[in-house]
Coordinates of C-alpha atoms in Angstrom, one line a residue:
M1 CA 14.3 -1.2 -50.8
K2 CA 14.4 2.3 -49.3
K3 CA 10.7 2.2 -48.8
L4 CA 11.1 -1.1 -46.9
V5 CA 13.7 0.4 -44.6
V6 CA 11.4 3.3 -43.8
V7 CA 8.5 0.9 -43.1
R8 CA 10.7 -1.1 -40.8
Y9 CA 12.0 2.0 -39.1
L10 CA 8.5 3.3 -38.5
A11 CA 7.5 -0.1 -37.2
Y12 CA 10.3 -0.1 -34.7
I13 CA 9.5 3.5 -33.6
T14 CA 5.9 2.4 -33.1
F15 CA 7.2 -0.6 -31.0
I16 CA 9.3 1.8 -28.9
L17 CA 6.3 4.0 -28.3
I18 CA 4.3 1.0 -27.2
I19 CA 6.9 0.0 -24.7
L20 CA 7.4 3.5 -23.3
S21 CA 3.6 3.9 -23.0
I22 CA 3.4 1.2 -20.4
L23 CA 6.9 1.5 -18.8
S24 CA 8.0 5.1 -19.2
G25 CA 8.4 7.3 -16.2
E26 CA 8.4 4.2 -14.0
A27 CA 4.7 4.6 -14.0
F28 CA 4.1 1.2 -12.4
A29 CA 6.0 1.8 -9.2
A30 CA 7.1 5.4 -9.2
K31 CA 5.1 6.0 -6.0
S32 CA 6.9 3.2 -4.1
S33 CA 10.2 4.9 -3.8
P34 CA 11.4 5.7 -0.3
E35 CA 13.4 8.5 -1.8
N36 CA 10.1 10.4 -2.3
G37 CA 9.1 9.8 1.3
N38 CA 6.8 7.0 0.3
R39 CA 6.9 3.3 0.5
N40 CA 4.8 0.9 -1.3
Q41 CA 1.6 2.3 -2.7
Y42 CA -0.6 -0.5 -1.5
A43 CA -1.9 -1.7 1.8
D44 CA 0.7 -2.1 1.0
E45 CA 2.3 -1.7 3.5
N46 CA 0.5 0.0 6.0
T47 CA -2.8 0.1 7.6
I48 CA -4.1 1.2 11.0
D49 CA -2.5 -0.7 13.8
T50 CA -5.4 -1.5 16.1
E51 CA -3.6 -4.5 17.6
N52 CA -2.1 -2.4 20.4
Y53 CA -5.6 -1.3 21.4
E54 CA -6.9 -4.8 21.5
N55 CA -3.8 -6.1 23.3
S56 CA -4.1 -3.4 26.0
S57 CA -7.8 -4.1 26.3
E58 CA -7.2 -7.8 26.8
K59 CA -4.4 -7.0 29.2
N60 CA -6.8 -5.0 31.4
R61 CA -9.3 -7.8 31.3
G62 CA -6.5 -10.3 32.2
T63 CA -5.5 -8.2 35.1
E64 CA -9.0 -8.2 36.4
S65 CA -9.1 -12.0 36.3
S66 CA -7.6 -13.7 39.3
G67 CA -6.5 -16.7 37.3
S68 CA -2.7 -16.9 36.7
E69 CA -3.4 -19.1 33.7
S70 CA -5.3 -16.3 32.0
V71 CA -2.3 -14.0 32.5
K72 CA 0.1 -16.6 31.1
E73 CA -2.1 -17.2 28.1
E74 CA -2.3 -13.5 27.4
E75 CA 1.5 -13.2 27.6
R76 CA 1.8 -16.1 25.2
I77 CA -0.5 -14.5 22.7
Q78 CA 1.3 -11.2 23.0
T79 CA 4.6 -12.9 22.4
Q80 CA 3.3 -14.6 19.3
D81 CA 2.0 -11.3 18.0
R82 CA 5.4 -9.7 18.6
D83 CA 7.1 -12.6 16.8
K84 CA 4.7 -12.4 13.9
Y85 CA 5.3 -8.6 13.6
T86 CA 9.1 -9.1 13.7
A87 CA 8.9 -11.7 11.0
Y88 CA 6.8 -9.4 8.9
K89 CA 9.2 -6.5 9.3
L90 CA 12.1 -8.7 8.2
E91 CA 10.2 -10.0 5.2
R92 CA 9.0 -6.5 4.3
K93 CA 12.6 -5.2 4.5
H94 CA 13.7 -8.0 2.1
T95 CA 11.0 -7.3 -0.5
Q96 CA 11.6 -3.6 -0.4
E97 CA 15.4 -4.1 -0.8
E98 CA 14.6 -6.3 -3.8
L99 CA 12.2 -3.7 -5.2
Q100 CA 14.9 -1.0 -5.0
L101 CA 17.5 -3.3 -6.6
Q102 CA 15.1 -4.0 -9.5
K103 CA 14.3 -0.3 -9.8
S104 CA 18.0 0.5 -10.2
E105 CA 18.5 -2.2 -12.8
Y106 CA 15.4 -1.0 -14.6
R107 CA 16.7 2.6 -14.8
E108 CA 20.0 1.5 -16.1
A109 CA 18.4 -0.7 -18.8
K110 CA 16.1 2.1 -19.8
G111 CA 19.0 4.5 -20.2
D112 CA 20.7 2.0 -22.5
F113 CA 17.5 1.5 -24.4
L114 CA 17.0 5.2 -25.0
K115 CA 20.6 5.5 -26.3
V116 CA 19.9 2.8 -28.8
R117 CA 16.7 4.5 -29.8
N118 CA 18.7 7.7 -30.5
K119 CA 21.1 5.7 -32.6
I120 CA 18.2 4.3 -34.7
Q121 CA 16.7 7.8 -35.1
T122 CA 20.0 9.2 -36.3
G123 CA 20.5 6.3 -38.7
K124 CA 23.6 5.0 -36.9
I125 CA 22.2 1.4 -36.5
N126 CA 19.4 -0.6 -38.1
P127 CA 16.2 -1.0 -36.2
G128 CA 16.4 -4.8 -36.6
S129 CA 20.1 -5.0 -35.6
E130 CA 21.4 -7.3 -32.9
E131 CA 22.3 -4.3 -30.7
A132 CA 18.7 -2.9 -31.0
I133 CA 17.1 -6.2 -30.3
D134 CA 19.4 -7.0 -27.3
A135 CA 18.9 -3.5 -25.7
T136 CA 15.1 -3.9 -26.1
K137 CA 15.2 -7.4 -24.5
V138 CA 17.2 -6.2 -21.6
Y139 CA 14.9 -3.2 -21.0
L140 CA 11.8 -5.3 -21.3
N141 CA 13.2 -8.0 -19.0
S142 CA 14.2 -5.5 -16.3
S143 CA 10.8 -3.8 -16.5
I144 CA 9.1 -7.2 -15.9
S145 CA 11.5 -7.9 -13.0
Y146 CA 10.6 -4.6 -11.5
M147 CA 6.9 -5.3 -11.9
I148 CA 7.3 -8.7 -10.2
A149 CA 9.3 -7.2 -7.3
H150 CA 6.5 -4.7 -6.9
L151 CA 3.8 -7.3 -6.8
K152 CA 5.8 -9.4 -4.3
N153 CA 6.0 -6.4 -2.1
V154 CA 2.2 -5.9 -2.3
K155 CA 1.7 -9.6 -1.6
T156 CA 3.9 -9.4 1.6
N157 CA 1.7 -6.6 3.0
M158 CA -1.5 -8.4 2.1
Q159 CA -0.3 -11.6 3.8
H160 CA 0.1 -9.8 7.1
S161 CA -3.0 -7.6 6.8
N162 CA -5.5 -10.1 8.3
G163 CA -8.0 -8.5 5.9
S164 CA -11.1 -10.4 4.7
G165 CA -10.6 -11.8 1.2
A166 CA -6.8 -11.5 1.4
E167 CA -6.2 -15.1 0.3
E168 CA -8.2 -14.5 -2.9
K169 CA -6.3 -11.3 -3.6
I170 CA -2.9 -13.0 -2.9
A171 CA -3.8 -15.9 -5.3
A172 CA -4.6 -13.3 -8.0
I173 CA -1.2 -11.6 -7.4
D174 CA 0.5 -15.0 -7.6
E175 CA -1.2 -15.7 -10.9
S176 CA -0.1 -12.3 -12.3
I177 CA 3.5 -13.0 -11.2
K178 CA 3.5 -16.4 -12.9
R179 CA 2.2 -14.9 -16.1
L180 CA 4.8 -12.2 -16.0
E181 CA 7.5 -14.8 -15.5
A182 CA 6.3 -16.7 -18.5
E183 CA 6.5 -13.5 -20.6
Q184 CA 10.0 -13.0 -19.3
A185 CA 11.0 -16.4 -20.6
A186 CA 9.4 -15.5 -23.9
V187 CA 11.4 -12.3 -24.1
K188 CA 14.6 -14.2 -23.4
D189 CA 13.9 -16.5 -26.4
A190 CA 12.7 -13.7 -28.7
S191 CA 14.8 -13.0 -31.8
S192 CA 12.7 -10.4 -33.6
Q193 CA 10.7 -7.3 -33.2
A194 CA 7.5 -9.1 -33.9
E195 CA 8.1 -11.5 -31.0
L196 CA 9.0 -8.7 -28.7
I197 CA 5.9 -6.7 -29.7
T198 CA 3.7 -9.7 -28.8
S199 CA 5.4 -9.9 -25.4
V200 CA 4.9 -6.2 -24.8
S201 CA 1.2 -6.4 -25.6
S202 CA 0.8 -9.4 -23.2
V203 CA 2.8 -7.6 -20.4
R204 CA 0.7 -4.5 -20.8
G205 CA -2.5 -6.5 -20.3
I206 CA -1.2 -8.5 -17.3
W207 CA 0.1 -5.4 -15.6
T208 CA -3.0 -3.4 -16.1
N209 CA -5.2 -6.1 -14.6
A210 CA -2.7 -6.7 -11.7
Q211 CA -2.4 -3.0 -10.9
K212 CA -6.2 -2.6 -10.8
A213 CA -6.7 -5.7 -8.6
S214 CA -3.9 -4.6 -6.3
L215 CA -5.4 -1.1 -5.9
A216 CA -8.8 -2.4 -5.2
G217 CA -7.6 -5.2 -2.8
A218 CA -5.2 -3.0 -0.9
G219 CA -7.8 -0.3 -0.6
Q220 CA -10.4 -2.7 0.8
I221 CA -7.9 -4.0 3.4
V222 CA -7.0 -0.6 4.6
S223 CA -10.7 0.4 4.6
Q224 CA -11.4 -2.7 6.8
K225 CA -8.8 -1.6 9.3
V226 CA -10.2 1.9 9.3
G227 CA -13.6 0.4 10.0
E228 CA -12.3 -1.6 12.9
F229 CA -10.9 1.5 14.5
L230 CA -14.1 3.6 13.9
E231 CA -16.2 0.8 15.4
K232 CA -14.1 1.0 18.6
S233 CA -14.3 4.8 18.5
E234 CA -18.0 4.9 18.7
N235 CA -18.0 2.9 22.0
L236 CA -15.1 4.9 23.2
S237 CA -16.8 8.2 22.7
G238 CA -19.7 7.1 24.9
G239 CA -17.4 6.1 27.6
L240 CA -15.5 9.3 27.4
E241 CA -18.7 11.3 27.7
V242 CA -19.6 9.4 30.9
Q243 CA -16.2 10.0 32.4
I244 CA -16.2 13.7 31.5
Q245 CA -19.7 14.1 33.0
S246 CA -18.5 12.4 36.2
L247 CA -15.6 14.7 36.4
N248 CA -17.9 17.7 35.9
E249 CA -20.1 16.6 38.8
T250 CA -17.1 16.8 41.1
G251 CA -16.8 20.5 40.3
V252 CA -14.1 20.3 37.7
N253 CA -14.5 22.7 34.8
T254 CA -14.7 20.3 31.8
A255 CA -15.6 22.8 29.1
D256 CA -12.3 22.2 27.2
L257 CA -12.7 18.4 27.5
Q258 CA -16.3 18.6 26.1
T259 CA -15.1 20.8 23.2
R260 CA -12.3 18.4 22.4
L261 CA -14.7 15.4 22.5
A262 CA -17.0 17.2 20.2
S263 CA -14.2 17.8 17.7
Y264 CA -13.1 14.2 18.1
N265 CA -16.6 13.0 17.2
Q266 CA -16.7 15.3 14.2
Y267 CA -13.5 13.9 12.8
I268 CA -14.8 10.3 13.4
K269 CA -18.0 11.2 11.6
A270 CA -16.1 12.7 8.6
A271 CA -13.9 9.6 8.5
H272 CA -17.0 7.4 8.4
E273 CA -18.4 9.4 5.4
K274 CA -15.2 9.3 3.4
K275 CA -14.7 5.6 4.0
A276 CA -18.3 4.9 2.9
T277 CA -17.7 6.8 -0.3
A278 CA -14.5 4.9 -1.0
D279 CA -16.2 1.5 -0.2
S280 CA -18.9 2.2 -2.7
I281 CA -16.2 2.5 -5.4
Y282 CA -14.2 -0.5 -4.3
E283 CA -17.4 -2.7 -4.4
D284 CA -18.2 -1.6 -8.0
D285 CA -16.9 -4.4 -10.3
T286 CA -17.0 -2.0 -13.2
A287 CA -14.7 0.6 -11.5
T288 CA -11.8 1.7 -13.6
Q289 CA -8.3 2.3 -12.4
N290 CA -9.0 6.0 -12.3
D291 CA -12.1 5.3 -10.2
L292 CA -10.0 3.3 -7.8
K293 CA -7.5 6.2 -7.5
V294 CA -10.5 8.4 -6.6
A295 CA -11.5 5.9 -4.0
N296 CA -8.0 5.8 -2.6
N297 CA -8.1 9.6 -2.2
Y298 CA -11.4 9.3 -0.3
L299 CA -9.8 6.7 1.9
R300 CA -6.7 8.8 2.4
E301 CA -9.0 11.7 3.6
S302 CA -10.7 9.2 6.0
L303 CA -7.3 8.2 7.4
N304 CA -6.4 11.9 7.8
N305 CA -9.5 12.4 9.8
V306 CA -8.7 9.3 11.9
N307 CA -5.2 10.7 12.6
K308 CA -6.6 14.1 13.7
A309 CA -9.1 12.4 15.9
N310 CA -6.4 10.3 17.5
Q311 CA -4.3 13.3 18.3
I312 CA -7.3 14.9 20.1
L313 CA -7.9 11.6 21.9
K314 CA -4.4 11.6 23.3
V315 CA -4.9 15.1 24.6
I316 CA -8.2 14.1 26.3
F317 CA -6.6 11.1 28.0
D318 CA -3.6 13.0 29.1
E319 CA -5.9 15.4 30.9
L320 CA -8.1 12.6 32.3
K321 CA -5.0 10.9 33.6
G322 CA -4.3 14.0 35.5
H323 CA -7.6 13.6 37.3
G324 CA -7.0 9.9 38.2
F325 CA -8.5 8.1 35.2
N326 CA -5.2 6.2 34.7
E327 CA -6.6 2.8 33.5
I328 CA -8.7 4.2 30.7
G329 CA -5.9 6.5 29.7
K330 CA -3.5 3.6 29.6
V331 CA -5.7 1.6 27.3
I332 CA -6.0 4.3 24.7
T333 CA -2.6 6.0 24.9
E334 CA -1.1 2.6 24.1
N335 CA -3.2 2.5 21.0
D336 CA -0.9 4.4 18.8
I337 CA -2.6 4.5 15.5
K338 CA 0.0 4.2 12.8
T339 CA -1.1 5.1 9.3
E340 CA 1.2 5.3 6.3
L341 CA -1.0 7.1 3.8
N342 CA 1.4 6.7 0.9
N343 CA 0.6 3.0 1.0
I344 CA -2.6 3.5 -0.8
K345 CA -1.2 6.0 -3.2
G346 CA -2.3 5.1 -6.8
T347 CA 0.0 5.3 -9.8
D348 CA -0.1 8.2 -12.1

């Protein structure tokens, strides 16, 4: 009998280790906490806002047009864009609040679970006792709820990303959520360690696949936004060069402007290179989760280069505005590139 108790005890300890291996340290969403200065780790959640650039460009073209209908249409489109963005911010706020709520409940359940584990280890309760089973069920249930909230947060950002292939990625997230909800129901009905171990194994597989798909999908969406900006930057660089040369021909010393433009081009080139390296990993179907983290790091470096280039751009246009190039300055200074690098932060 004593041997049987020891075997059951070891089985339960193994079970605990299995659970903690996939849920400990809040590994699945630790990077999404605003407390750490971060938000969601995926695209989620932020990308490069090139809409302002396009809106201001369209605005200029509309101004050049003499037709009042064109201006009205442009105003209508801008209003729609603002309404969509406002709706997105509200939805995003809701999903993030839900994520933080589930995170709090998860931490509480984990604390209770660890207390029960200590009781088992000190022999105060039986591994198969009702108290042990109930604590495990609450912990596993709260963990799944936290995972689901995290995936819904990712889904919200993908829905508003306008990235290619977003629909397919969203469908994959929905499928993962449905499977997690099914496992949650199984946990609720479980009455033994064996049943809970089966659920833990299934949850681990679902989460691993969902996490990998989310990392790859979010990275590709962010990369696409980076690409859109870089494409505009190439045309912009040529236009700037012409304007600086024209200014130079009027007798103005443009040495500083030329130096800044050269630095701008270097950062854009570096951003291209880092993005290309990241894309090669995202496009590899055999890429592991660690590979995707590496890709995210490359993309983060690309975004850093974009931010540095944009800062130089603002300085250039401020100076050009001082020499009468107001319209061009207006187009670009309104293009405030907003990048939230933590959105592509991978899990540890």
